[in-house]
Coordinates of N, CA, C and O and ligand atoms in Angstrom, one line a residue:
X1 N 188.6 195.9 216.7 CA 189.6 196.9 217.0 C 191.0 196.2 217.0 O 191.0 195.0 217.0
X2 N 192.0 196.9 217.0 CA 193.5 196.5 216.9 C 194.2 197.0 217.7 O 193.9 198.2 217.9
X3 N 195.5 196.4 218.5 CA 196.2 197.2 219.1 C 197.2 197.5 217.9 O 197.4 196.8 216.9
X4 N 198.1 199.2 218.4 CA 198.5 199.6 217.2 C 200.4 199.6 217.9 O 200.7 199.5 219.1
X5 N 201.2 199.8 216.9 CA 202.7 199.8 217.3 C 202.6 201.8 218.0 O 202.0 202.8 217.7
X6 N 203.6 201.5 218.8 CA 203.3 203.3 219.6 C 204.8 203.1 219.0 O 205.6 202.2 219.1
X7 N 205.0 204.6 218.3 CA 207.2 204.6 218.0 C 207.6 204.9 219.1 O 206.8 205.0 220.0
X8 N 208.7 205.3 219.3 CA 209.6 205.8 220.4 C 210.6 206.8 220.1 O 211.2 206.8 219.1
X9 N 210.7 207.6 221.0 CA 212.1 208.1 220.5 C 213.4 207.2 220.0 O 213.6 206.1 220.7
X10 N 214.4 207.5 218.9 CA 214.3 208.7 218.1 C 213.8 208.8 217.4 O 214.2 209.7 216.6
X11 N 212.1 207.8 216.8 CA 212.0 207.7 215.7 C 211.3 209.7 215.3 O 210.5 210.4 215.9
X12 N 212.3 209.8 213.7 CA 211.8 211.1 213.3 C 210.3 211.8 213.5 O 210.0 213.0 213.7
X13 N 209.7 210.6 213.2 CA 208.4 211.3 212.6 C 207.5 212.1 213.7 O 206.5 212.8 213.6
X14 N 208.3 211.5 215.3 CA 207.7 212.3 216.7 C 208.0 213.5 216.7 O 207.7 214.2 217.6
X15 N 209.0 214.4 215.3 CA 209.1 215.6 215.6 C 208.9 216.1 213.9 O 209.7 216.8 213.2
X16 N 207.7 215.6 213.4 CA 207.0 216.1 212.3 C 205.5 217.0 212.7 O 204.9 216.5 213.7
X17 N 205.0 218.1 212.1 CA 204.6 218.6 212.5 C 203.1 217.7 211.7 O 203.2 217.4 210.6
X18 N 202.0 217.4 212.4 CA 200.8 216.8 211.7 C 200.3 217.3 211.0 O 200.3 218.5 211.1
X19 N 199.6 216.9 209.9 CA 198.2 217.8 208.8 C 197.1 217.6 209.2 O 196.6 216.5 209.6
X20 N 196.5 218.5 209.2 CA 194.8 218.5 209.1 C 194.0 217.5 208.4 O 194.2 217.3 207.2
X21 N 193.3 217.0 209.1 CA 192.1 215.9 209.3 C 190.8 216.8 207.8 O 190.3 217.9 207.8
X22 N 190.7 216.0 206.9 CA 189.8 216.8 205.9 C 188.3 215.9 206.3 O 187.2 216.4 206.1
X23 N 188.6 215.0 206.7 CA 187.0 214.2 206.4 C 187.0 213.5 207.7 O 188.1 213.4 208.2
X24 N 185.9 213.0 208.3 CA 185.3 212.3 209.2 C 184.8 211.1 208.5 O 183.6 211.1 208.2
X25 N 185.5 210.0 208.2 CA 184.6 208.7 207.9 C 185.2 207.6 209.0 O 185.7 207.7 210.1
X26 N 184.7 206.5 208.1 CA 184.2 205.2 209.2 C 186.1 204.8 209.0 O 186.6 204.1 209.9
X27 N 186.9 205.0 208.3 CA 188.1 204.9 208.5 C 189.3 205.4 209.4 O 190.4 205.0 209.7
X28 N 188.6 206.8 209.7 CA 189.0 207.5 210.6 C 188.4 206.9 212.0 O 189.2 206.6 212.9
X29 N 186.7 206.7 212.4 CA 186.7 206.3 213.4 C 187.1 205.0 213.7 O 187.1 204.4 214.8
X30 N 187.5 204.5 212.6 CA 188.9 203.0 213.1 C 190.1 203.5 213.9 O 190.3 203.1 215.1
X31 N 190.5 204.1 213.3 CA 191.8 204.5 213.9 C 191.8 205.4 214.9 O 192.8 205.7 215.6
X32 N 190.7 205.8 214.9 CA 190.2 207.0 216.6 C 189.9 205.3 217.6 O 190.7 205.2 218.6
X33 N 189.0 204.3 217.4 CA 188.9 202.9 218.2 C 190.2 202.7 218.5 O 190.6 203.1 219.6
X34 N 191.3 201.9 217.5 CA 192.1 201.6 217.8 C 193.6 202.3 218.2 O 194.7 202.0 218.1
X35 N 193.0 203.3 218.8 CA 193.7 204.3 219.5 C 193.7 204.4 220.9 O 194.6 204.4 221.7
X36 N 192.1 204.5 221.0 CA 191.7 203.9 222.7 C 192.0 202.4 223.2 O 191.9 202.0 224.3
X37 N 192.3 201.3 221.9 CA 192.7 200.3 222.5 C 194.5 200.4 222.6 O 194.9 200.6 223.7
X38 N 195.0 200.4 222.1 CA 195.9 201.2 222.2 C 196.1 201.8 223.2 O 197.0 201.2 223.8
X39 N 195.8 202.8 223.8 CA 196.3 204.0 224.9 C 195.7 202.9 226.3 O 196.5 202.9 227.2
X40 N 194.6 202.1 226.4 CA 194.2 201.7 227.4 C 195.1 200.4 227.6 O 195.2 199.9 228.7
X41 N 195.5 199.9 226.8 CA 196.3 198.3 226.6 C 197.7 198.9 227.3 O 198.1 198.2 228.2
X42 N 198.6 200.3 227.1 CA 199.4 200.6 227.3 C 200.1 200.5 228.9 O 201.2 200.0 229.0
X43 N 199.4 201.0 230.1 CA 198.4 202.0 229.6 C 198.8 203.6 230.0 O 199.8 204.1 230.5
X44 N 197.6 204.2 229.5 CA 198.2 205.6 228.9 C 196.8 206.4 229.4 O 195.8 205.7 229.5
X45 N 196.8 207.4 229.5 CA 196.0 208.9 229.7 C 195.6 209.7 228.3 O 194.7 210.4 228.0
X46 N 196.6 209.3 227.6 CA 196.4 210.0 226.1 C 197.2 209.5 225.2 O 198.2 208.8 225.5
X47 N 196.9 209.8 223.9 CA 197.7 209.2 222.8 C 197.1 210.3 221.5 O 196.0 210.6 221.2
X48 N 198.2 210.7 221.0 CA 198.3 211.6 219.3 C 198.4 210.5 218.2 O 198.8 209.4 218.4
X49 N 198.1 210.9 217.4 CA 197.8 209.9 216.3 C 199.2 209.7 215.8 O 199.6 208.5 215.7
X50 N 199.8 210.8 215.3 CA 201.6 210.3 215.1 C 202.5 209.4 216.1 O 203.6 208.9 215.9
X51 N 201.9 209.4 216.9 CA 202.9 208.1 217.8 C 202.3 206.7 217.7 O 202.6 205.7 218.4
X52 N 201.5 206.6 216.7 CA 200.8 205.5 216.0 C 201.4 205.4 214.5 O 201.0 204.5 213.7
X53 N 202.3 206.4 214.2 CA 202.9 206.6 212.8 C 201.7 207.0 211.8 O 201.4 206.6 210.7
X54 N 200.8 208.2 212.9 CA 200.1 208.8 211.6 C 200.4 210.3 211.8 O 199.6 210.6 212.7
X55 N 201.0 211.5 211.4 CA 200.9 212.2 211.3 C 199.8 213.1 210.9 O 199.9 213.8 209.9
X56 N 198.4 213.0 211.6 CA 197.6 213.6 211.5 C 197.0 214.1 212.4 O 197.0 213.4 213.4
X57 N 196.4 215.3 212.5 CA 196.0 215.9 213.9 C 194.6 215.6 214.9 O 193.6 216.3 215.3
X58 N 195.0 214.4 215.1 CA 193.7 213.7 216.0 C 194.5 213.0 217.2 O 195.4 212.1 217.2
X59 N 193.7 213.7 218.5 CA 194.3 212.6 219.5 C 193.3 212.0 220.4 O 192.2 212.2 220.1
X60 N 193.5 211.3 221.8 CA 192.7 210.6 222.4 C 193.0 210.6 223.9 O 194.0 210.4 224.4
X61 N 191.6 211.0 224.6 CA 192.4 211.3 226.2 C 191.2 210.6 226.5 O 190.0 210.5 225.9
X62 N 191.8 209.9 227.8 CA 190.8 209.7 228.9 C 191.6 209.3 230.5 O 192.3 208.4 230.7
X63 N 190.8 210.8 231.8 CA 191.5 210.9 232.9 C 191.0 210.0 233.5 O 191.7 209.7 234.5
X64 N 189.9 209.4 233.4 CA 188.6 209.0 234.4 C 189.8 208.2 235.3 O 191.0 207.9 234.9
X65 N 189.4 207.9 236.5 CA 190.3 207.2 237.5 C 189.8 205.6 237.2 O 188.8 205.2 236.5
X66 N 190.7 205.1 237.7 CA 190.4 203.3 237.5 C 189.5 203.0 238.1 O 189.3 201.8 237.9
X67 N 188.7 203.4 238.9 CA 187.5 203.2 239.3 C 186.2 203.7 238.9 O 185.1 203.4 239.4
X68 N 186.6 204.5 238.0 CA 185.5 205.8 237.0 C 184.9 204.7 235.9 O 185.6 203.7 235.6
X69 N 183.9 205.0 235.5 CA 183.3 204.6 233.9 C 184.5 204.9 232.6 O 184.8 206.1 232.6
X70 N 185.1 204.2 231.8 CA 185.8 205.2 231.4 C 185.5 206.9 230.1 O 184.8 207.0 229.1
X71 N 185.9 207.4 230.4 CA 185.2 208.7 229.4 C 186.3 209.0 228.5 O 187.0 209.9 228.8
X72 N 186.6 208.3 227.1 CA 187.1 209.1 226.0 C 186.7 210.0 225.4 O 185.6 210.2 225.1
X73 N 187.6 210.6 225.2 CA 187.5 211.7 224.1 C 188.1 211.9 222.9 O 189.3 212.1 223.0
X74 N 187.7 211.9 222.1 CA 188.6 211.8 220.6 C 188.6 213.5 220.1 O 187.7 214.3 220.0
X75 N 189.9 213.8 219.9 CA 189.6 215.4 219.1 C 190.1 215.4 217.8 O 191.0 214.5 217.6
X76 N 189.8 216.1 216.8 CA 190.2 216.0 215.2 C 190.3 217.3 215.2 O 189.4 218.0 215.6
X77 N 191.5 217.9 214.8 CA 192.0 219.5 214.6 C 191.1 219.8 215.6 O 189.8 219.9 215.7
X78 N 192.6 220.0 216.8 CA 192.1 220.7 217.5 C 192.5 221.9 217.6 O 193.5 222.1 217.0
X79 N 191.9 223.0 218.4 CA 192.5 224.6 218.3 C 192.3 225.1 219.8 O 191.2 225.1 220.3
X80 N 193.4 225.6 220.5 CA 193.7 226.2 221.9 C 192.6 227.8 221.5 O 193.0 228.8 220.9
X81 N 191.5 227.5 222.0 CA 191.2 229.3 222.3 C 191.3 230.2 223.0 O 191.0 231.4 222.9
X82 N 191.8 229.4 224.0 CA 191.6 230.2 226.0 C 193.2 229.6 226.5 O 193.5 228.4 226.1
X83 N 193.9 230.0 227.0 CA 194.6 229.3 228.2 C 194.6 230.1 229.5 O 195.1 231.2 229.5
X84 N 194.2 229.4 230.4 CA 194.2 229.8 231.7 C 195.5 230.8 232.5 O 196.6 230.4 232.6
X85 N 195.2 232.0 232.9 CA 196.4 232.7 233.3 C 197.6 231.9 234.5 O 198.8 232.1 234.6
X86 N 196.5 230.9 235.5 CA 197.1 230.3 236.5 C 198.2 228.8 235.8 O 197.8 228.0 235.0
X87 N 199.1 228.9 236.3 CA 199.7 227.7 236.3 C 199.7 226.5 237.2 O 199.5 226.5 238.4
X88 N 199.9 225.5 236.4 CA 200.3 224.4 237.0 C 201.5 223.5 237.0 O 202.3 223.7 236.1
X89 N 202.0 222.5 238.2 CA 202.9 221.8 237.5 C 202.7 220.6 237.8 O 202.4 220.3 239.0
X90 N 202.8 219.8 236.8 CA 202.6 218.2 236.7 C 203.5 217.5 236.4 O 204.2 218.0 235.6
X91 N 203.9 216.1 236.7 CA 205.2 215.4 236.2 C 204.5 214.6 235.1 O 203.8 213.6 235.3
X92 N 204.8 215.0 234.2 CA 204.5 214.2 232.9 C 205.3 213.0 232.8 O 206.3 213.0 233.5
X93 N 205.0 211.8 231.9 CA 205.0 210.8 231.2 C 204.7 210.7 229.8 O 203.8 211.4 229.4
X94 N 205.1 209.9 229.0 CA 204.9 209.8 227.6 C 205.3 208.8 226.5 O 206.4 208.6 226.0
X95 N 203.7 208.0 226.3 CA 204.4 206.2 226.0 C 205.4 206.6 224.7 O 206.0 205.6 224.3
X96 N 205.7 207.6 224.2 CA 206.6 207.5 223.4 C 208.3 207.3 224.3 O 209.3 206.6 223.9
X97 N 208.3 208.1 225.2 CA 209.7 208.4 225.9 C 209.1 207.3 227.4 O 208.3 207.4 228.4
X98 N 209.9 206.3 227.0 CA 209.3 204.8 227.9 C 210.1 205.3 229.3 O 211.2 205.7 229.1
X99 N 209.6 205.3 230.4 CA 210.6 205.9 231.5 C 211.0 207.2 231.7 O 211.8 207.5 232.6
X100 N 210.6 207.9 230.9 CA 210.9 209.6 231.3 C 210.1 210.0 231.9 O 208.9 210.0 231.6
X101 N 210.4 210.4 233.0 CA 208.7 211.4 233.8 C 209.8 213.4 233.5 O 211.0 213.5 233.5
X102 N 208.9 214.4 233.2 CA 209.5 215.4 233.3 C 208.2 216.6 234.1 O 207.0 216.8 233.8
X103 N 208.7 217.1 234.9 CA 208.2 218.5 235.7 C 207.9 219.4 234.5 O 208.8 220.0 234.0
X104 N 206.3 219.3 233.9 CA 206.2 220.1 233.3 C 204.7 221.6 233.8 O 203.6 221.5 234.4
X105 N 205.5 223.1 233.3 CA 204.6 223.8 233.9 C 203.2 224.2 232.7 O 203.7 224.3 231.5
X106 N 202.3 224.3 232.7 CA 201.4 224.6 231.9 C 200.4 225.5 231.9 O 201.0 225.9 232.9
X107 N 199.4 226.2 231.8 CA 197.8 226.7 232.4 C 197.5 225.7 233.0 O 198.1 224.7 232.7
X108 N 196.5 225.6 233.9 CA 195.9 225.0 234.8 C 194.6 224.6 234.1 O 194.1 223.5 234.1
X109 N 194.1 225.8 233.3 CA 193.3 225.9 232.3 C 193.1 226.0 231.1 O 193.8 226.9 230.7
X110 N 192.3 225.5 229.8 CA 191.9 225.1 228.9 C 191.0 225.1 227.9 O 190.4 224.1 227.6
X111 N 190.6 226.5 227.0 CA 189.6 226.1 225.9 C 190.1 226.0 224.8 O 190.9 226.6 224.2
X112 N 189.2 224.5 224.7 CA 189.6 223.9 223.0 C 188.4 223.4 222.7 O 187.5 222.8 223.3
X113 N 188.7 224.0 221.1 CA 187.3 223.9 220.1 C 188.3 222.8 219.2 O 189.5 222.9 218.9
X114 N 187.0 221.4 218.7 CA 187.6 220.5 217.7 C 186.3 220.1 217.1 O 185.1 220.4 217.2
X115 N 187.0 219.1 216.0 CA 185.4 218.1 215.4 C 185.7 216.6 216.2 O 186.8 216.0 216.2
X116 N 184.7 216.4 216.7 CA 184.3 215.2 217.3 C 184.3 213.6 215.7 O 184.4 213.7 214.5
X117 N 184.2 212.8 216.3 CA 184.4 211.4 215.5 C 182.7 211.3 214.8 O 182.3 210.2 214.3
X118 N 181.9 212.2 214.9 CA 180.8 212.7 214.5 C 180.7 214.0 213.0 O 180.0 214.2 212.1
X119 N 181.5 214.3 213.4 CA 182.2 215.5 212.1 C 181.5 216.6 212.7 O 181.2 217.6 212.1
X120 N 181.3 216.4 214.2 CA 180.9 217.7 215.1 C 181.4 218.9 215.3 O 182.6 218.7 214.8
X121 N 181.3 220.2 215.7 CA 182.4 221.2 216.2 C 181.9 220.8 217.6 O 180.8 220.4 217.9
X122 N 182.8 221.0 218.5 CA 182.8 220.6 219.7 C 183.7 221.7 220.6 O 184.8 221.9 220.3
X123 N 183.2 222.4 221.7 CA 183.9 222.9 222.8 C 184.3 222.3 224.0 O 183.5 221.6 224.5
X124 N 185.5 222.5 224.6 CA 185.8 222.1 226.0 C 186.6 223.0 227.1 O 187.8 223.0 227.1
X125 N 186.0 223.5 227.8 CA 186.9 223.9 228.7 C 187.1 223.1 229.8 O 186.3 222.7 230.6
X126 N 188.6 222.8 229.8 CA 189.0 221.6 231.1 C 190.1 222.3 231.9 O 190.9 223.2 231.6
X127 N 189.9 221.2 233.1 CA 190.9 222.1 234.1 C 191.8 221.0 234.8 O 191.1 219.9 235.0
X128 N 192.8 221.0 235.1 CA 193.6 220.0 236.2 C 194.3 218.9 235.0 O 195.1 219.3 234.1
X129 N 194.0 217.7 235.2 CA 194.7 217.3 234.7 C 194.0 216.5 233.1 O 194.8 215.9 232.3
X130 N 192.9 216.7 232.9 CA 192.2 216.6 231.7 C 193.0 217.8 230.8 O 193.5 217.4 229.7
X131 N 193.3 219.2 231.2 CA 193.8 220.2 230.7 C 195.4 219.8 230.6 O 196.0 220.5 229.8
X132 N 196.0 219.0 231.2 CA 197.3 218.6 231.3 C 197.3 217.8 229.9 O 197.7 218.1 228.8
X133 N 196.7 216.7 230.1 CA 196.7 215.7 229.0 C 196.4 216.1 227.6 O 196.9 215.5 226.6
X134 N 195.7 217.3 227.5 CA 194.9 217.9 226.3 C 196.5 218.8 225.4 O 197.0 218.6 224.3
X135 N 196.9 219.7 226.5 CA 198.2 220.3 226.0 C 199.0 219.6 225.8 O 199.4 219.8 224.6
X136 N 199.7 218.0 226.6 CA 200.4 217.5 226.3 C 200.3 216.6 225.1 O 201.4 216.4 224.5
X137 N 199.3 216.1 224.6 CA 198.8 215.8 223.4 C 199.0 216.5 222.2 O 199.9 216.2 221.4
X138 N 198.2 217.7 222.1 CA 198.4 219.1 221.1 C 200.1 219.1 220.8 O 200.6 219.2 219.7
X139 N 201.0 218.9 222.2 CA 202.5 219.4 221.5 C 202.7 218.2 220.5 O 202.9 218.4 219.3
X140 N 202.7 216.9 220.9 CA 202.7 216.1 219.3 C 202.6 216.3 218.2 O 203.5 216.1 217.3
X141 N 201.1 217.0 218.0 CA 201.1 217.3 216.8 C 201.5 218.7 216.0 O 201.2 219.2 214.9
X142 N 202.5 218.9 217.0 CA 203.6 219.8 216.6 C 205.1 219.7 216.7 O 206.0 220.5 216.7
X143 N 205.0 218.4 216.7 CA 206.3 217.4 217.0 C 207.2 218.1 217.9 O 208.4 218.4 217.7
X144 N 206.2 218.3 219.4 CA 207.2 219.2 220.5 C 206.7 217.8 221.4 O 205.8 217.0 221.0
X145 N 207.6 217.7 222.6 CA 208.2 216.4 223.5 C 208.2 217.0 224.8 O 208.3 218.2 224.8
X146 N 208.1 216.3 226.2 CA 208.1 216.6 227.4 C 209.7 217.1 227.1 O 210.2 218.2 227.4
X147 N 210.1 216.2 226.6 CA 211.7 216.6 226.9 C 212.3 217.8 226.5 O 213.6 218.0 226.6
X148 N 211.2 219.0 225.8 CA 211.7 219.8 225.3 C 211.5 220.8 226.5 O 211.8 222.0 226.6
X149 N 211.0 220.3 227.1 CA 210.5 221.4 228.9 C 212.0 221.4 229.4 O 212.5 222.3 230.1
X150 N 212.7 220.3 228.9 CA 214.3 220.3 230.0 C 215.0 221.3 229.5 O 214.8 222.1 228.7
X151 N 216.4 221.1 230.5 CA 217.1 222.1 229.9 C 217.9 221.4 228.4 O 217.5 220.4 227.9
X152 N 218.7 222.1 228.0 CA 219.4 221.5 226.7 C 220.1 220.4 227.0 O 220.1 219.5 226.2
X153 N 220.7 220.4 228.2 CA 222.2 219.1 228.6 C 221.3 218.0 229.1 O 221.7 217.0 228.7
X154 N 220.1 217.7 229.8 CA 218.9 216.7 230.4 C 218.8 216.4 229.1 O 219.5 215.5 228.7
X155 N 217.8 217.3 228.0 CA 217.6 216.7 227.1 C 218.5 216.2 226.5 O 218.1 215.0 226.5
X156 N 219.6 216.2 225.9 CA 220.2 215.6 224.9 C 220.9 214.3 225.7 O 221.4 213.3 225.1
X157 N 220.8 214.4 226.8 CA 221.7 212.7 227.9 C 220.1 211.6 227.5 O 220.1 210.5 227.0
X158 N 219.4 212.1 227.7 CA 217.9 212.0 227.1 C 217.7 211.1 225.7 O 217.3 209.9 225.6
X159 N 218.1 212.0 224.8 CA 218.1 211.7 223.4 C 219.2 210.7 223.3 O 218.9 209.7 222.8
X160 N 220.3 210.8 223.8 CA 221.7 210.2 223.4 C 221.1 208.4 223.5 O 221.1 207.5 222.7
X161 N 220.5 208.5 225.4 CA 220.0 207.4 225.9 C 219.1 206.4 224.8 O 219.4 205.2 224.6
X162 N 218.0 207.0 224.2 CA 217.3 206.4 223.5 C 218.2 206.0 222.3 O 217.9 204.9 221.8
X163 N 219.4 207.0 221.6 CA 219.6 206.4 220.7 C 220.5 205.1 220.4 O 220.7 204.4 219.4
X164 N 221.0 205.0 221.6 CA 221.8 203.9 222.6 C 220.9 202.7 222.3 O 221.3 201.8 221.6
X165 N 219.2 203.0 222.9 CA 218.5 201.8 223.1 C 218.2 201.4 221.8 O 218.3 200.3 221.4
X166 N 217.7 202.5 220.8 CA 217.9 201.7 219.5 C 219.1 201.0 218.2 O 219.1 200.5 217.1
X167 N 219.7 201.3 218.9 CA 221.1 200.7 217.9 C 221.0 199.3 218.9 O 221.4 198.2 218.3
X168 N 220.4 199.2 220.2 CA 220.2 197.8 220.9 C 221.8 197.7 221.7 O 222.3 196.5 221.8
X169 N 222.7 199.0 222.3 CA 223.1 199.1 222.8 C 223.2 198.6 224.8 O 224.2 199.0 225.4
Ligands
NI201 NI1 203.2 211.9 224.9

């Protein structure tokens, strides 16, 4: 396994929208591995495959607590079938936006159907913060950002900031 580079804001490609996943092979479950090493090295709750600079629609969660076994989950094209009518609100984080936490509101609730790193069809209905992680993931691969929950003037002090940090301002 490898640890992989995570981009950051501004880099473009965090607001490209991903392509569809055609095949399940042993190259893909490379980069599904070195994703969990990756997200756990960080560390992180989840990780989309474009914040590894792949624009493809596969991502990687695992809530288990630091004292749990850990339980990954790898999804390849995933698809929202259900969302919960109750809301939630959680303060997100995002190894892409290093230091941003944002109040974000969501469903509470969660069905998503994907293919597993098996080339399975796979269902899940999750609730709390497994269902947090799973939405917050999915918006990546629609090159949507915690920071787009803000208002316009947060976000863009936001955006300005990071583009500060990469000019190395
Ligand atoms: Ni994120």
């Amino acid at each position: 396994m490898a640890k992989l580079e995570i981009i950051t804001l501004p880099d473009p490609l965090l607001r490209t929208h991903s392509s569809a996943i055609e095949q399940v092979d042993d190259e893909l479950r490379k980069l599904i591995d070195d994703m969990l090493e990756t997200m756990y090295d960080a560390p992180g709750i989840g990780l989309a495959a474009v914040q590894v600079a792949v624009p493809k629609r596969l991502l990687v969660v695992d809530v288990a607590g630091a004292e749990d076994e850990p339980a990954p989950i790898a999804m390849i094209n995933p698809e929202i079938i259900k969302l919960g009518d109750e809301m939630r609100v959680y303060e997100e984080g995002c190894l892409s936006l290093p230091d941003v936490l944002v109040d974000v509101e969501r469903p509470k609730t969660v069905s998503v159907r994907y293919v597993d790193r098996e080339g399975k069809q796979q269902q899940v209905e999750a609730d709390g913060l497994l269902a947090t992680a799973i939405q917050h993931e999915m918006d990546h691969l629609d090159g949507k950002l915690i920071i787009d929950f803000l208002s316009r003037l947060k976000r863009d002090m936001v955006v300005r900031r990071f583009k500060k940090q990469a000019r190395g301002l």
